PDB file of C-alpha atoms in Angstrom:
ATOM      1  CA  ASP A 161      23.979 -58.859  30.257  1.00 63.00           C
ATOM      2  CA  ALA A 162      21.578 -61.600  31.322  1.00 80.00           C
ATOM      3  CA  GLY A 163      18.552 -59.929  29.796  1.00 93.00           C
ATOM      4  CA  VAL A 164      15.290 -59.176  31.570  1.00 96.00           C
ATOM      5  CA  ILE A 165      14.962 -61.493  34.533  1.00 97.00           C
ATOM      6  CA  GLN A 166      11.600 -62.456  35.945  1.00 97.00           C
ATOM      7  CA  SER A 167      10.742 -64.544  38.970  1.00 97.00           C
ATOM      8  CA  PRO A 168       9.181 -66.846  39.748  1.00 97.00           C
ATOM      9  CA  ARG A 169       8.966 -68.763  36.488  1.00 96.00           C
ATOM     10  CA  HIS A 170       5.797 -70.490  37.621  1.00 96.00           C
ATOM     11  CA  GLU A 171       3.396 -69.641  40.423  1.00 97.00           C
ATOM     12  CA  VAL A 172       0.462 -71.702  41.580  1.00 97.00           C
ATOM     13  CA  THR A 173      -1.682 -70.224  44.308  1.00 96.00           C
ATOM     14  CA  GLU A 174      -5.139 -70.401  45.745  1.00 97.00           C
ATOM     15  CA  MET A 175      -7.852 -67.836  45.242  1.00 97.00           C
ATOM     16  CA  GLY A 176      -7.597 -65.022  47.754  1.00 96.00           C
ATOM     17  CA  GLN A 177      -3.846 -65.270  48.254  1.00 97.00           C
ATOM     18  CA  GLU A 178      -1.427 -62.453  47.544  1.00 97.00           C
ATOM     19  CA  VAL A 179       0.870 -62.914  44.563  1.00 98.00           C
ATOM     20  CA  THR A 180       4.031 -60.910  43.893  1.00 98.00           C
ATOM     21  CA  LEU A 181       5.807 -61.075  40.565  1.00 98.00           C
ATOM     22  CA  ARG A 182       9.303 -59.687  40.207  1.00 98.00           C
ATOM     23  CA  CYS A 183      11.295 -58.186  37.388  1.00 98.00           C
ATOM     24  CA  LYS A 184      14.851 -57.030  36.911  1.00 98.00           C
ATOM     25  CA  PRO A 185      15.202 -54.976  33.698  1.00 97.00           C
ATOM     26  CA  ILE A 186      18.346 -54.783  31.611  1.00 96.00           C
ATOM     27  CA  SER A 187      20.856 -52.476  33.230  1.00 95.00           C
ATOM     28  CA  GLY A 188      20.651 -48.968  31.796  1.00 93.00           C
ATOM     29  CA  HIS A 189      17.169 -49.347  30.363  1.00 93.00           C
ATOM     30  CA  ASN A 190      14.865 -46.608  31.534  1.00 90.00           C
ATOM     31  CA  SER A 191      11.511 -47.896  30.265  1.00 92.00           C
ATOM     32  CA  LEU A 192       9.784 -50.871  31.862  1.00 95.00           C
ATOM     33  CA  PHE A 193       6.524 -52.510  30.855  1.00 95.00           C
ATOM     34  CA  TRP A 194       4.313 -55.157  32.430  1.00 96.00           C
ATOM     35  CA  TYR A 195       2.168 -57.215  30.031  1.00 95.00           C
ATOM     36  CA  ARG A 196      -0.352 -59.978  30.561  1.00 96.00           C
ATOM     37  CA  GLN A 197      -0.930 -62.685  27.954  1.00 93.00           C
ATOM     38  CA  THR A 198      -4.024 -64.862  27.725  1.00 91.00           C
ATOM     39  CA  MET A 199      -5.560 -66.835  24.908  1.00 85.00           C
ATOM     40  CA  MET A 200      -8.727 -64.762  25.047  1.00 84.00           C
ATOM     41  CA  ARG A 201      -7.267 -61.254  25.149  1.00 84.00           C
ATOM     42  CA  GLY A 202      -3.804 -61.690  23.705  1.00 86.00           C
ATOM     43  CA  LEU A 203      -1.036 -59.423  24.995  1.00 90.00           C
ATOM     44  CA  GLU A 204      -2.317 -56.588  27.165  1.00 90.00           C
ATOM     45  CA  LEU A 205      -0.229 -53.715  28.506  1.00 91.00           C
ATOM     46  CA  LEU A 206      -0.830 -53.360  32.234  1.00 95.00           C
ATOM     47  CA  ILE A 207       1.519 -50.546  33.200  1.00 95.00           C
ATOM     48  CA  TYR A 208       4.462 -48.578  31.835  1.00 92.00           C
ATOM     49  CA  PHE A 209       7.250 -46.971  33.870  1.00 94.00           C
ATOM     50  CA  ASN A 210       9.735 -44.424  32.617  1.00 91.00           C
ATOM     51  CA  ASN A 211      12.675 -43.563  34.849  1.00 92.00           C
ATOM     52  CA  ASN A 212      10.948 -45.468  37.670  1.00 94.00           C
ATOM     53  CA  VAL A 213       7.797 -43.330  37.424  1.00 94.00           C
ATOM     54  CA  PRO A 214       4.477 -44.893  36.382  1.00 93.00           C
ATOM     55  CA  ILE A 215       3.411 -43.150  33.179  1.00 90.00           C
ATOM     56  CA  ASP A 216       0.332 -45.129  32.229  1.00 88.00           C
ATOM     57  CA  ASP A 217      -1.463 -47.613  34.458  1.00 91.00           C
ATOM     58  CA  SER A 218      -4.742 -47.551  32.580  1.00 89.00           C
ATOM     59  CA  GLY A 219      -4.325 -51.208  31.699  1.00 90.00           C
ATOM     60  CA  MET A 220      -4.276 -52.359  35.303  1.00 93.00           C
ATOM     61  CA  PRO A 221      -7.488 -54.380  35.581  1.00 87.00           C
ATOM     62  CA  GLU A 222      -8.657 -53.214  38.983  1.00 84.00           C
ATOM     63  CA  ASP A 223      -7.567 -52.170  42.424  1.00 90.00           C
ATOM     64  CA  ARG A 224      -6.414 -55.673  43.223  1.00 95.00           C
ATOM     65  CA  PHE A 225      -3.436 -55.031  40.967  1.00 97.00           C
ATOM     66  CA  SER A 226      -0.562 -52.758  41.941  1.00 97.00           C
ATOM     67  CA  ALA A 227       2.922 -52.216  40.561  1.00 97.00           C
ATOM     68  CA  LYS A 228       5.986 -50.523  41.939  1.00 97.00           C
ATOM     69  CA  MET A 229       9.420 -49.630  40.708  1.00 97.00           C
ATOM     70  CA  PRO A 230      11.439 -48.546  43.745  1.00 96.00           C
ATOM     71  CA  ASN A 231      14.657 -48.247  41.758  1.00 94.00           C
ATOM     72  CA  ALA A 232      15.976 -48.617  38.230  1.00 94.00           C
ATOM     73  CA  SER A 233      16.830 -52.282  38.646  1.00 95.00           C
ATOM     74  CA  PHE A 234      13.695 -53.731  40.184  1.00 96.00           C
ATOM     75  CA  SER A 235       9.943 -53.786  39.722  1.00 98.00           C
ATOM     76  CA  THR A 236       7.098 -55.764  41.264  1.00 98.00           C
ATOM     77  CA  LEU A 237       3.564 -56.539  40.201  1.00 98.00           C
ATOM     78  CA  LYS A 238       1.298 -57.524  43.045  1.00 98.00           C
ATOM     79  CA  ILE A 239      -2.170 -59.068  42.962  1.00 97.00           C
ATOM     80  CA  GLN A 240      -4.110 -59.032  46.216  1.00 97.00           C
ATOM     81  CA  PRO A 241      -6.408 -60.894  46.518  1.00 96.00           C
ATOM     82  CA  SER A 242      -5.838 -63.142  43.522  1.00 96.00           C
ATOM     83  CA  GLU A 243      -8.716 -64.661  41.546  1.00 96.00           C
ATOM     84  CA  PRO A 244      -8.873 -67.554  39.040  1.00 96.00           C
ATOM     85  CA  ARG A 245      -9.435 -65.091  36.170  1.00 95.00           C
ATOM     86  CA  ASP A 246      -5.982 -63.643  36.884  1.00 96.00           C
ATOM     87  CA  SER A 247      -4.425 -66.848  35.590  1.00 97.00           C
ATOM     88  CA  ALA A 248      -2.175 -65.852  32.686  1.00 97.00           C
ATOM     89  CA  VAL A 249       1.429 -65.390  31.663  1.00 96.00           C
ATOM     90  CA  TYR A 250       2.804 -62.101  32.942  1.00 97.00           C
ATOM     91  CA  PHE A 251       5.696 -60.568  31.029  1.00 96.00           C
ATOM     92  CA  CYS A 252       8.045 -57.809  31.996  1.00 97.00           C
ATOM     93  CA  ALA A 253       9.866 -55.947  29.221  1.00 95.00           C
ATOM     94  CA  SER A 254      12.370 -53.127  29.139  1.00 94.00           C
ATOM     95  CA  SER A 255      13.826 -50.792  26.561  1.00 91.00           C
ATOM     96  CA  LEU A 256      16.626 -48.260  26.506  1.00 88.00           C
ATOM     97  CA  LEU A 257      14.430 -45.399  25.354  1.00 79.00           C
ATOM     98  CA  GLY A 258      10.733 -45.024  24.651  1.00 70.00           C
ATOM     99  CA  PRO A 259       8.531 -46.516  21.929  1.00 67.00           C
ATOM    100  CA  GLN A 260       8.866 -43.630  19.485  1.00 65.00           C
ATOM    101  CA  SER A 261      12.632 -43.963  19.370  1.00 68.00           C
ATOM    102  CA  GLY A 262      12.546 -47.259  17.516  1.00 68.00           C
ATOM    103  CA  GLU A 263      14.185 -49.016  20.415  1.00 75.00           C
ATOM    104  CA  LYS A 264      13.165 -52.616  20.642  1.00 82.00           C
ATOM    105  CA  LEU A 265      11.577 -54.180  23.656  1.00 88.00           C
ATOM    106  CA  PHE A 266      13.422 -56.916  25.455  1.00 92.00           C
ATOM    107  CA  PHE A 267      11.096 -59.404  27.109  1.00 93.00           C
ATOM    108  CA  GLY A 268      11.652 -61.619  30.092  1.00 95.00           C
ATOM    109  CA  SER A 269      10.677 -65.283  29.964  1.00 93.00           C
ATOM    110  CA  GLY A 270       7.441 -64.562  31.800  1.00 95.00           C
ATOM    111  CA  THR A 271       5.735 -65.836  34.930  1.00 97.00           C
ATOM    112  CA  GLN A 272       3.047 -68.453  34.399  1.00 97.00           C
ATOM    113  CA  LEU A 273       0.452 -67.734  37.077  1.00 98.00           C
ATOM    114  CA  SER A 274      -2.260 -70.227  37.954  1.00 97.00           C
ATOM    115  CA  VAL A 275      -4.860 -69.248  40.527  1.00 97.00           C
ATOM    116  CA  LEU A 276      -6.926 -72.203  41.679  1.00 96.00           C
TER     117      LEU A 276
ATOM    118  CA  GLY B 489      -9.308 -46.844  19.132  1.00 46.00           C
ATOM    119  CA  GLU B 490      -6.192 -48.907  19.464  1.00 59.00           C
ATOM    120  CA  ASP B 491      -6.664 -52.242  17.804  1.00 78.00           C
ATOM    121  CA  VAL B 492      -3.996 -54.112  15.906  1.00 88.00           C
ATOM    122  CA  GLU B 493      -5.521 -57.065  14.082  1.00 90.00           C
ATOM    123  CA  GLN B 494      -4.030 -60.271  12.777  1.00 92.00           C
ATOM    124  CA  SER B 495      -5.394 -63.587  11.652  1.00 89.00           C
ATOM    125  CA  LEU B 496      -4.995 -66.201  14.361  1.00 89.00           C
ATOM    126  CA  PHE B 497      -3.565 -69.160  12.474  1.00 94.00           C
ATOM    127  CA  LEU B 498      -1.455 -69.933   9.429  1.00 96.00           C
ATOM    128  CA  SER B 499      -0.263 -73.312   8.259  1.00 97.00           C
ATOM    129  CA  VAL B 500       2.366 -73.787   5.532  1.00 97.00           C
ATOM    130  CA  ARG B 501       4.546 -76.566   4.192  1.00 97.00           C
ATOM    131  CA  GLU B 502       8.266 -76.547   4.829  1.00 97.00           C
ATOM    132  CA  GLY B 503      10.055 -74.735   2.021  1.00 97.00           C
ATOM    133  CA  ASP B 504       7.050 -72.638   1.053  1.00 97.00           C
ATOM    134  CA  SER B 505       6.727 -68.925   1.745  1.00 97.00           C
ATOM    135  CA  SER B 506       4.633 -67.668   4.656  1.00 97.00           C
ATOM    136  CA  VAL B 507       2.829 -64.359   4.605  1.00 97.00           C
ATOM    137  CA  ILE B 508       1.495 -62.973   7.865  1.00 97.00           C
ATOM    138  CA  ASN B 509      -0.755 -59.937   7.674  1.00 96.00           C
ATOM    139  CA  CYS B 510      -1.574 -57.180  10.115  1.00 95.00           C
ATOM    140  CA  THR B 511      -3.740 -54.069  10.131  1.00 94.00           C
ATOM    141  CA  TYR B 512      -3.022 -51.283  12.543  1.00 90.00           C
ATOM    142  CA  THR B 513      -4.816 -48.137  13.544  1.00 84.00           C
ATOM    143  CA  ASP B 514      -2.398 -45.401  14.540  1.00 78.00           C
ATOM    144  CA  SER B 515      -1.205 -43.592  11.443  1.00 74.00           C
ATOM    145  CA  SER B 516       1.257 -41.625  13.566  1.00 76.00           C
ATOM    146  CA  SER B 517       3.240 -44.734  14.509  1.00 75.00           C
ATOM    147  CA  THR B 518       6.871 -44.020  13.777  1.00 78.00           C
ATOM    148  CA  TYR B 519       7.951 -47.641  13.732  1.00 85.00           C
ATOM    149  CA  LEU B 520       6.131 -50.897  13.133  1.00 90.00           C
ATOM    150  CA  TYR B 521       7.518 -54.132  14.471  1.00 92.00           C
ATOM    151  CA  TRP B 522       7.364 -57.876  14.078  1.00 95.00           C
ATOM    152  CA  TYR B 523       8.078 -60.002  17.133  1.00 95.00           C
ATOM    153  CA  LYS B 524       8.363 -63.783  17.380  1.00 96.00           C
ATOM    154  CA  GLN B 525       7.330 -65.842  20.401  1.00 95.00           C
ATOM    155  CA  GLU B 526       8.496 -69.424  20.720  1.00 93.00           C
ATOM    156  CA  PRO B 527       6.777 -71.802  23.166  1.00 89.00           C
ATOM    157  CA  GLY B 528       7.443 -70.979  26.798  1.00 85.00           C
ATOM    158  CA  ALA B 529       9.415 -67.857  25.998  1.00 89.00           C
ATOM    159  CA  GLY B 530       8.981 -64.126  25.807  1.00 90.00           C
ATOM    160  CA  LEU B 531       8.715 -62.165  22.596  1.00 92.00           C
ATOM    161  CA  GLN B 532      11.830 -61.396  20.587  1.00 92.00           C
ATOM    162  CA  LEU B 533      12.166 -58.702  17.973  1.00 90.00           C
ATOM    163  CA  LEU B 534      12.415 -60.102  14.451  1.00 93.00           C
ATOM    164  CA  THR B 535      12.492 -56.938  12.411  1.00 92.00           C
ATOM    165  CA  TYR B 536      11.003 -53.485  12.196  1.00 90.00           C
ATOM    166  CA  ILE B 537      10.246 -50.891   9.562  1.00 91.00           C
ATOM    167  CA  PHE B 538      10.316 -47.129   9.737  1.00 88.00           C
ATOM    168  CA  SER B 539       7.006 -45.582   8.776  1.00 85.00           C
ATOM    169  CA  ASN B 540       8.409 -43.702   5.770  1.00 88.00           C
ATOM    170  CA  MET B 541       9.554 -46.941   4.129  1.00 89.00           C
ATOM    171  CA  ASP B 542       7.357 -49.306   2.173  1.00 92.00           C
ATOM    172  CA  MET B 543       9.615 -52.319   2.145  1.00 95.00           C
ATOM    173  CA  LYS B 544      12.446 -53.796   4.139  1.00 95.00           C
ATOM    174  CA  GLN B 545      14.302 -57.022   3.437  1.00 95.00           C
ATOM    175  CA  ASP B 546      16.400 -58.907   5.947  1.00 92.00           C
ATOM    176  CA  GLN B 547      17.649 -62.304   4.744  1.00 94.00           C
ATOM    177  CA  ARG B 548      14.562 -64.529   4.555  1.00 96.00           C
ATOM    178  CA  LEU B 549      12.272 -61.834   5.924  1.00 96.00           C
ATOM    179  CA  THR B 550      10.497 -59.190   3.854  1.00 97.00           C
ATOM    180  CA  VAL B 551       8.320 -56.544   5.467  1.00 97.00           C
ATOM    181  CA  LEU B 552       5.825 -54.626   3.359  1.00 97.00           C
ATOM    182  CA  LEU B 553       4.075 -51.511   4.606  1.00 95.00           C
ATOM    183  CA  ASN B 554       1.025 -49.921   3.005  1.00 93.00           C
ATOM    184  CA  LYS B 555       0.438 -46.743   4.960  1.00 90.00           C
ATOM    185  CA  LYS B 556      -2.666 -45.769   3.026  1.00 90.00           C
ATOM    186  CA  ASP B 557      -4.425 -48.978   4.046  1.00 92.00           C
ATOM    187  CA  LYS B 558      -2.558 -49.276   7.384  1.00 91.00           C
ATOM    188  CA  HIS B 559      -1.507 -52.748   6.383  1.00 94.00           C
ATOM    189  CA  LEU B 560       1.709 -54.478   7.367  1.00 95.00           C
ATOM    190  CA  SER B 561       2.876 -57.880   6.227  1.00 97.00           C
ATOM    191  CA  LEU B 562       5.743 -60.228   6.988  1.00 97.00           C
ATOM    192  CA  ARG B 563       6.902 -62.685   4.377  1.00 97.00           C
ATOM    193  CA  ILE B 564       9.162 -65.548   5.397  1.00 97.00           C
ATOM    194  CA  ALA B 565      10.853 -67.201   2.449  1.00 97.00           C
ATOM    195  CA  ASP B 566      11.746 -70.906   2.507  1.00 97.00           C
ATOM    196  CA  THR B 567       9.872 -71.455   5.751  1.00 97.00           C
ATOM    197  CA  GLN B 568      11.507 -73.963   8.103  1.00 96.00           C
ATOM    198  CA  THR B 569      10.122 -75.989  10.993  1.00 95.00           C
ATOM    199  CA  GLY B 570      12.083 -73.740  13.326  1.00 94.00           C
ATOM    200  CA  ASP B 571       9.916 -70.844  12.170  1.00 96.00           C
ATOM    201  CA  SER B 572       6.908 -72.380  13.937  1.00 96.00           C
ATOM    202  CA  ALA B 573       5.936 -69.800  16.547  1.00 96.00           C
ATOM    203  CA  ILE B 574       3.509 -66.988  17.250  1.00 96.00           C
ATOM    204  CA  TYR B 575       4.203 -63.782  15.339  1.00 97.00           C
ATOM    205  CA  PHE B 576       3.075 -60.432  16.673  1.00 95.00           C
ATOM    206  CA  CYS B 577       2.966 -57.149  14.861  1.00 94.00           C
ATOM    207  CA  ALA B 578       3.169 -54.019  16.967  1.00 91.00           C
ATOM    208  CA  GLU B 579       2.708 -50.318  16.459  1.00 87.00           C
ATOM    209  CA  THR B 580       4.011 -47.555  18.639  1.00 81.00           C
ATOM    210  CA  GLY B 581       1.469 -45.277  20.198  1.00 69.00           C
ATOM    211  CA  THR B 582       2.466 -42.079  21.913  1.00 66.00           C
ATOM    212  CA  TYR B 583       4.413 -43.864  24.593  1.00 67.00           C
ATOM    213  CA  LYS B 584       3.585 -47.512  24.347  1.00 76.00           C
ATOM    214  CA  TYR B 585       3.850 -50.486  22.079  1.00 84.00           C
ATOM    215  CA  ILE B 586       0.504 -51.917  21.001  1.00 86.00           C
ATOM    216  CA  PHE B 587       0.596 -55.546  20.015  1.00 89.00           C
ATOM    217  CA  GLY B 588      -1.692 -57.472  17.746  1.00 89.00           C
ATOM    218  CA  THR B 589      -3.388 -60.692  18.745  1.00 88.00           C
ATOM    219  CA  GLY B 590      -0.603 -62.800  17.289  1.00 93.00           C
ATOM    220  CA  THR B 591      -0.607 -65.267  14.381  1.00 95.00           C
ATOM    221  CA  ARG B 592       0.273 -68.852  15.204  1.00 95.00           C
ATOM    222  CA  LEU B 593       2.403 -70.214  12.349  1.00 97.00           C
ATOM    223  CA  LYS B 594       2.591 -73.964  11.974  1.00 97.00           C
ATOM    224  CA  VAL B 595       5.128 -75.375   9.543  1.00 96.00           C
ATOM    225  CA  LEU B 596       4.373 -78.840   8.238  1.00 94.00           C
ATOM    226  CA  ALA B 597       7.307 -81.075   7.366  1.00 89.00           C
TER     227      ALA B 597
END
């Protein structure tokens, strides 16, 4: 398996533009997580899906952020409109089972987002 | 609240031991984890410990868990330059992994 695949690897956009980040989890994994990493706030959980259903989106900063998981092999994180403070590295991670099972998280390589 | 704390930086000489510390908050966490992040990459699991254990050894890595104080540590023996990275501890909440701020380990040759 190729692991968790994220695209694009880098994204540079202007303030106000729509940004869509993509993630393909490891086949067979039923838990998917979106994280954001910044120097100031570290690694923040944005949203968690289990069996394609959003379980906890309390970490989504505001209405400008939305995430979908239309099927077990694909998820998107959309920011509309984007702002400079959204600049960060966005990670997608998946696991076979949930956190309490001891299953490890597999992370993608991340998307480096820069909003000018 | 949920707050996993780590010191931000650690610098050691090659060949010395490194000890990275972490305090967590959720005493119901079943597992506690250490992840490693190399530059430009995602996090990778290094090791984990079940909450009813107080020590786990895995080659150069030793994890110590003090449940009473909610303190977790990672010791890397014979630290190498390739160990330079950011190390995150993580606890498991009800349905999510909660990561610490990360400790940036710099190994001096």
